[in-house]
Amino acid sequence: MALLEVRDLGVSFVTRNGVNKAVDGISFDVQSGKITAIIGESGSGKSVACYSMLGLIPSPPGRIDSGSALFDGEDLLQMSESQLRRIRGRDVAMIFQDPMTCLNPYLCIGDQLAEPLILHCGAGKAEARRRAIEILDEVGIRDPGTTIDSYPHEFSGGMRQRVMIAMALINEPRLLIADEPTTALDVTIQAQILKLIADLQKKRDIGVIFISHDLAVVADIADEIAVMQNGRIVEHGDREAIFRGAEHPYTQTLLAAIPSGSKTLSEAVGDDLIRVRNLRTWFRTPSGDTMKAVDDVSFDIRRGEVLGLVGESGSGKSTIGRSLLRLVPISAGSVSFDGTDITVLEGKALKSMRRRMQMIFQDPFASLNPRMTVFDTLAEPLLLHKLEDRRSVSDAVLRLMDDVGLARSAVRKYPHEFSGGQRQRIAIGRALATRPEFVVADEPVSALDVTIQAQILDLMVELGREYGLTMLFVSHDLAVVRHIADRIIVLFQGRVIEEGSGEQLFNAPRENYTRELLGAIPGSSLL
Amino acid sequence: MWRFIGSRLLQAVPVILAVITATFFLVRMAPGGPFDSEKAVIPEVRAALEAQYRLDQPLASQYFAYLGDLASGDFGPSFKYPGRSVNELIAAGLPVTAELGFYALLIATLIGGLAGVLASLKPNTAQDYVPMALAMLGICMPTFLLGPLLVLLFGIRLEWLPVSGWGDLPGDKILPSLTLGAALAAYIARLSRAGMLEVLSQDYIRTARAKGLPEWQVVTRHALRGGLLPVVTFLGPAFAGLLAGSFVVESIFQIPGLGRFYVQAAFNRDYTMILGTTVFLSTLIVLFNLMSDVLAAWLNPRLRAQYGSSA
C-alpha cells in the first residue's frame, strides 16, 4: 500500500467573482522511500493540492469539493482540525519556498526547532535542545551547539533552508512535502540542498512530494513525476518516461524550456562601447568594516554584444551593474561609455547619459510602482527625457506595448493585474522606452517560472537585435547566461576569475570554481 | 546598545535647547506680563518685583541666566505662587498626573490591544467591524465630550462612581483614567489590528501552522510579538502625550495634577512655570521615545543586531 493515495482531489476557491477550480480531480500516489515530483507553473494548483490535504488553505474562500487522500489508510480530508493538527509536524512535515520569510524572525532557531518536539512528543526542554543540536549537525550546520541560539537573520538563504529541513525532519515524519524548496536559492546552493533532501530521504526511508515549476530541478532526484496544468495532472510517469518519452505537449514545452545550448554569436560586434578599468566599489558596513563588493574588475563590452556576468549571491555581480549606471558610488577606477568617462559626470550630463543606459531589475513585483498604470510607467521616461510630447506620447507607448508583446488594451491597467512574466515585459518596456544603447539586466528571469523564463529570454534576444542593444546580463545561473550571452565573465568574491565564450566555459573550464558552477546546473545529466 | 542610547541622548540636547529657546521667547512675545492685573500696581512695587525676578534686565541676559539656572536643575521661582519654586510645583503635580497617565495607558493598552488582536483574527466579520467601529468613535470623540458623558452616565444616572476628585473616594480614579485612555485605546486597537494582520499573512505563520500548533499558540507564540511591535514604538510618545494632554481631564474631574498648573500658568503669564513645565515635559517626551525605541529593539532581534554592531 502506498504511503499516500490521493484520488480525485478537487479544490476550488469561492470568491465574489465566482468559483475558481484550482485543483480539478487529481490522483497520485506517494510511496515510502520515494520522491514524487509535482511539476507545473504558478497557478497550476500544485501547492493548493498539497496544502488542502493538510487543512492549510484558508477556508473560506478555499473549499474541498471531492476526493480522498488516504495517508496510511486514513482519509486526511475527513479528519477534524484537531486530528489534522496531530498529523501536521509529526507524520507529515513541510518545507517551503522562501527560507527568508518562512522562519520566524523574532525567535531564535533553537526555539523554533524544538517546538514540534515539545508539542507532539511532550519532550522536555533539555531533551528537545539536544535533539535540535543533533539534527542541525545532520543537515550540515556548522557548530550547532552555538548556532542554535542564533536568529534567522544571522544565516544565509541556504543555511536557513537547512534549518527549515531540520525543523521538518525533527519529529521523524513519514511524509515530507517540499514546496519549491530551492527556487529562491542560487544554483550552487540549490545543488547542495537537493542533495541533502535526497540523502536524508533515503536514509530515513520517507516519502517526499517535491513541488517545483522546473523539470530540470527534479531530473536527478525524482522517482515519479506528475505534470500539472490548470488544476489537472496532464502527464504522469516515472522519471525515464517523462524525460525520454513525454507525450503531452505541455510536458514537451516544459522540457524545451530548460535552458540549453549556446547562443549563436552576434555577427555585428563593433568597437568597445563600455570600457571598465580597475573598478572598485567598496561599502562601509555598519560595524565600520570595509566590504569590497567589487575589487579591481576590468572588462570591455563591444557594441551590440551581450556580456554575461555570473556569480553567486555576494559575488558583486549586481554591484558591478549598478556601478556602471552610477546607481552606487564608485570607490576607484574608471568606466567609460562611448569614449566618455562617466565616473566624473554630474547633473545634466549625467542625466542625458542615463537616457542612453537603462536597467531591468530582478523582481518585477517590486520594481514597478504599484500606483502607476502601465501607461504612466512607460510614458514617464519618454516625457522626462523629452523624447515625446504630451500629444505623441500615447502612440509611442502603444508601440512599446507591441514590441514587448503586451496587448494594447492592457495599457490602463495597474501592475498587480498582470502575471510575473507580463510584469517583466512591462519592466523591459520601461527600460527600452528611452531607446537606450546599453542595458543592464540584473537577474531578469530569476523570479519567473521556467516556461515564462524561456519566453522572456527569447524576447530579450529579439529586442536586443531589433534595438541594436549592448547588454550586461547578470545572473547566478550559467545555463541561462549561456543561452543569451556572447561572452561570459565568472565572478567570485568581487573579482573576475574566468572569461570566455559560452562554448569555452562549458567545454573547457579552466578554474575549479567554474567547474563547480557547471556541476550545479540542475538536470545537467539531461543535456 | 549603550552607544546607541548614548548617541540618542546627545541628539536630544539640541532638541531640548530649541524647545527652551522657542518657549522662552514666545511667552515673552505674548501680550501682557505676570504682574499685569485689573488693579493698578504701585510703580515702586512693580519695579521691585521685576527686579526680584530679573525682568528689568535685557532679554538676552535673562535668557542666559535662565539657561544657567536650568543647567543646575533649577527651574526658578514661580511668578504667581510667591515663595514657591517651579520645582516644588512640578513635584507636587507630577505624581498625580503620572498616576493618571499610567492608569490611562494601562486601560488603553489592554482594551485597545485586545480589541485589535481579536479584530485581526477574523477580519471583515462582526468580530472585526464592531471593535473597529468603536475605535473610530473613540478617535473622533474629544475628551471634553467623553468625560462629561461618562460622568453623566456612571456618576449621576447610575450613581456607581464619584463624579470628581482624585484619591478622596473609592473608585474616583476610574472615570478620569477611562476618559483619558479612551482615545488612546482606539489608536492602539487600530495599530495592533494592522500590525497583526500584516504578521498573520507572513510565511512563517504558515510554517507554524504546518508544525501542527493549535491556533492560539500560533497567535501567542508567533504572531503577537511582531504584530504588537508598532504598538510598542507608539507607547513612548503616547505616554508623554498623555501627560501633556491630561489637563482637560484634570480640569473636568478637578484633579490637582500638572496639567492644571500648566494651563493656569499660561493664563497667568507665569513665565517660569510655563517654561519649566514645557522643558520638563519635552524632556520626558524625548526620554519616553528613547525608551520605546530601546524596547522595540529588544523585542526585534534584527534591530538589536543593528544597534549591537554599532556598539
CSV table of N, CA and C in Angstrom, one decimal, chain A residues 51 56 85 88-90 92 94 96-98 101-107 111-113 115-116 119-120 151 153 164 167 286-287, chain B residues 199 202-204 206-215 217 221-223 225-227 229 299-302 304-306 309-310:
chain,number,residue,atom,x,y,z
A,51,TYR,N,-1.5,21.7,0.1
A,51,TYR,CA,-1.9,22.4,1.3
A,51,TYR,C,-3.3,21.9,1.8
A,56,LEU,N,-4.4,23.4,5.2
A,56,LEU,CA,-3.7,24.6,5.4
A,56,LEU,C,-4.1,25.7,4.4
A,85,ARG,N,-4.2,18.5,13.1
A,85,ARG,CA,-3.1,19.1,13.8
A,85,ARG,C,-2.1,18.1,14.4
A,88,ARG,N,0.1,17.0,11.3
A,88,ARG,CA,1.0,18.0,10.8
A,88,ARG,C,2.1,18.2,11.8
A,89,GLY,N,3.3,18.2,11.2
A,89,GLY,CA,4.5,18.4,12.0
A,89,GLY,C,5.0,17.2,12.7
A,90,ARG,N,4.1,16.1,12.7
A,90,ARG,CA,4.6,14.8,13.3
A,90,ARG,C,4.7,13.8,12.2
A,92,VAL,N,3.5,14.3,8.9
A,92,VAL,CA,3.7,15.0,7.7
A,92,VAL,C,4.3,16.3,8.0
A,94,MET,N,6.5,19.9,6.4
A,94,MET,CA,6.6,20.7,5.1
A,94,MET,C,7.8,21.6,5.2
A,96,PHE,N,9.2,25.0,2.8
A,96,PHE,CA,8.6,26.0,1.8
A,96,PHE,C,9.6,26.7,1.0
A,97,GLN,N,9.1,27.5,0.1
A,97,GLN,CA,10.0,28.1,-1.0
A,97,GLN,C,11.0,29.0,-0.4
A,98,ASP,N,10.5,30.0,0.3
A,98,ASP,CA,11.4,31.1,0.7
A,98,ASP,C,11.9,31.0,2.1
A,101,THR,N,11.6,34.1,4.5
A,101,THR,CA,10.4,34.6,5.2
A,101,THR,C,9.7,33.5,6.0
A,102,CYS,N,10.1,32.2,5.8
A,102,CYS,CA,9.4,31.1,6.5
A,102,CYS,C,9.8,30.8,7.9
A,103,LEU,N,10.9,31.4,8.3
A,103,LEU,CA,11.3,31.3,9.7
A,103,LEU,C,10.9,32.5,10.5
A,104,ASN,N,10.4,32.4,11.7
A,104,ASN,CA,10.0,33.5,12.5
A,104,ASN,C,11.2,34.3,12.9
A,105,PRO,N,11.3,35.6,12.5
A,105,PRO,CA,12.4,36.4,12.7
A,105,PRO,C,12.6,36.8,14.2
A,106,TYR,N,11.6,36.6,15.0
A,106,TYR,CA,11.6,37.0,16.4
A,106,TYR,C,12.1,35.9,17.4
A,107,LEU,N,12.1,34.7,16.9
A,107,LEU,CA,12.5,33.6,17.8
A,107,LEU,C,13.8,33.0,17.3
A,111,ASP,N,14.5,27.6,19.5
A,111,ASP,CA,13.1,27.5,20.0
A,111,ASP,C,12.2,27.0,18.9
A,112,GLN,N,12.5,27.5,17.7
A,112,GLN,CA,11.6,27.1,16.6
A,112,GLN,C,11.8,25.6,16.2
A,113,LEU,N,13.0,25.1,16.4
A,113,LEU,CA,13.3,23.7,16.1
A,113,LEU,C,12.6,22.8,17.1
A,115,GLU,N,10.1,23.3,19.0
A,115,GLU,CA,8.6,23.5,19.1
A,115,GLU,C,7.8,22.2,18.7
A,116,PRO,N,8.1,21.6,17.5
A,116,PRO,CA,7.3,20.4,17.1
A,116,PRO,C,7.6,19.2,18.1
A,119,LEU,N,5.7,19.9,21.3
A,119,LEU,CA,4.3,19.9,21.0
A,119,LEU,C,3.8,18.4,20.8
A,120,HIS,N,4.4,17.7,20.0
A,120,HIS,CA,3.9,16.4,19.6
A,120,HIS,C,4.4,15.2,20.5
A,151,TYR,N,19.6,33.9,15.6
A,151,TYR,CA,18.3,34.2,15.0
A,151,TYR,C,18.4,34.0,13.5
A,153,HIS,N,18.0,35.8,10.9
A,153,HIS,CA,18.7,36.8,10.1
A,153,HIS,C,20.2,36.6,10.1
A,164,MET,N,15.2,24.9,8.0
A,164,MET,CA,13.8,24.5,7.7
A,164,MET,C,13.7,23.0,7.6
A,167,MET,N,14.0,21.4,10.8
A,167,MET,CA,12.7,21.6,11.6
A,167,MET,C,11.7,20.6,11.1
A,286,PRO,N,27.9,48.6,8.7
A,286,PRO,CA,27.5,49.3,10.0
A,286,PRO,C,28.6,49.2,11.1
A,287,SER,N,29.3,48.1,11.0
A,287,SER,CA,30.3,47.9,12.1
A,287,SER,C,31.6,48.6,11.8
B,199,VAL,N,1.4,40.6,10.1
B,199,VAL,CA,2.1,39.4,10.5
B,199,VAL,C,1.4,38.1,10.2
B,202,GLN,N,2.2,36.5,7.0
B,202,GLN,CA,3.6,36.2,6.7
B,202,GLN,C,3.7,34.7,6.6
B,203,ASP,N,4.8,34.3,5.8
B,203,ASP,CA,5.0,32.9,5.6
B,203,ASP,C,5.3,32.1,6.8
B,204,TYR,N,6.0,32.7,7.8
B,204,TYR,CA,6.3,32.0,9.0
B,204,TYR,C,5.1,31.6,9.9
B,206,ARG,N,2.4,30.4,8.4
B,206,ARG,CA,2.1,29.2,7.7
B,206,ARG,C,3.0,28.0,8.2
B,207,THR,N,4.3,28.4,8.4
B,207,THR,CA,5.2,27.4,8.9
B,207,THR,C,4.7,26.9,10.3
B,208,ALA,N,4.3,27.8,11.1
B,208,ALA,CA,3.9,27.5,12.5
B,208,ALA,C,2.6,26.6,12.4
B,209,ARG,N,1.7,26.9,11.5
B,209,ARG,CA,0.5,26.0,11.4
B,209,ARG,C,0.9,24.6,10.8
B,210,ALA,N,1.9,24.6,9.9
B,210,ALA,CA,2.4,23.3,9.4
B,210,ALA,C,3.0,22.4,10.4
B,211,LYS,N,3.5,23.1,11.5
B,211,LYS,CA,4.1,22.3,12.6
B,211,LYS,C,3.0,21.6,13.4
B,212,GLY,N,1.7,22.0,13.2
B,212,GLY,CA,0.6,21.5,14.0
B,212,GLY,C,0.3,22.2,15.2
B,213,LEU,N,0.8,23.4,15.4
B,213,LEU,CA,0.5,24.2,16.6
B,213,LEU,C,-1.0,24.6,16.5
B,214,PRO,N,-1.6,24.5,17.7
B,214,PRO,CA,-3.0,25.0,17.8
B,214,PRO,C,-3.1,26.5,17.5
B,215,GLU,N,-4.2,27.0,17.0
B,215,GLU,CA,-4.3,28.4,16.6
B,215,GLU,C,-3.9,29.4,17.6
B,217,GLN,N,-1.7,29.1,20.0
B,217,GLN,CA,-0.3,29.1,20.1
B,217,GLN,C,0.4,29.8,18.9
B,221,ARG,N,2.5,32.7,20.3
B,221,ARG,CA,4.0,32.5,20.2
B,221,ARG,C,4.6,33.1,18.9
B,222,HIS,N,3.8,33.1,17.8
B,222,HIS,CA,4.5,33.5,16.6
B,222,HIS,C,4.0,34.9,16.1
B,223,ALA,N,2.8,35.2,16.4
B,223,ALA,CA,2.3,36.4,15.8
B,223,ALA,C,2.3,37.7,16.7
B,225,ARG,N,4.3,39.0,19.0
B,225,ARG,CA,5.5,39.9,19.1
B,225,ARG,C,5.7,40.8,18.0
B,226,GLY,N,5.6,40.2,16.8
B,226,GLY,CA,5.8,41.1,15.6
B,226,GLY,C,4.6,42.0,15.4
B,227,GLY,N,3.4,41.5,15.7
B,227,GLY,CA,2.2,42.3,15.4
B,227,GLY,C,2.1,43.5,16.3
B,229,LEU,N,4.7,45.1,17.8
B,229,LEU,CA,5.8,46.0,17.7
B,229,LEU,C,5.4,47.4,17.4
B,299,LEU,N,12.9,43.7,21.5
B,299,LEU,CA,11.9,42.7,21.0
B,299,LEU,C,12.2,42.2,19.6
B,300,ASN,N,13.0,43.0,18.9
B,300,ASN,CA,13.2,42.6,17.5
B,300,ASN,C,14.7,42.3,17.3
B,301,PRO,N,15.1,41.0,17.1
B,301,PRO,CA,16.5,40.6,17.0
B,301,PRO,C,17.2,41.3,15.9
B,302,ARG,N,16.5,41.6,14.8
B,302,ARG,CA,17.2,42.2,13.7
B,302,ARG,C,17.7,43.6,14.0
B,304,ARG,N,18.1,44.7,17.1
B,304,ARG,CA,19.1,44.5,18.2
B,304,ARG,C,20.5,44.4,17.5
B,305,ALA,N,20.5,43.5,16.5
B,305,ALA,CA,21.8,43.3,15.9
B,305,ALA,C,22.4,44.6,15.3
B,306,GLN,N,21.5,45.4,14.7
B,306,GLN,CA,22.0,46.6,14.1
B,306,GLN,C,22.6,47.6,15.1
B,309,SER,N,25.8,46.1,16.6
B,309,SER,CA,27.0,46.1,15.9
B,309,SER,C,27.6,47.5,15.9
B,310,SER,N,26.9,48.5,16.2
B,310,SER,CA,27.5,49.8,16.2
B,310,SER,C,27.9,50.2,17.6
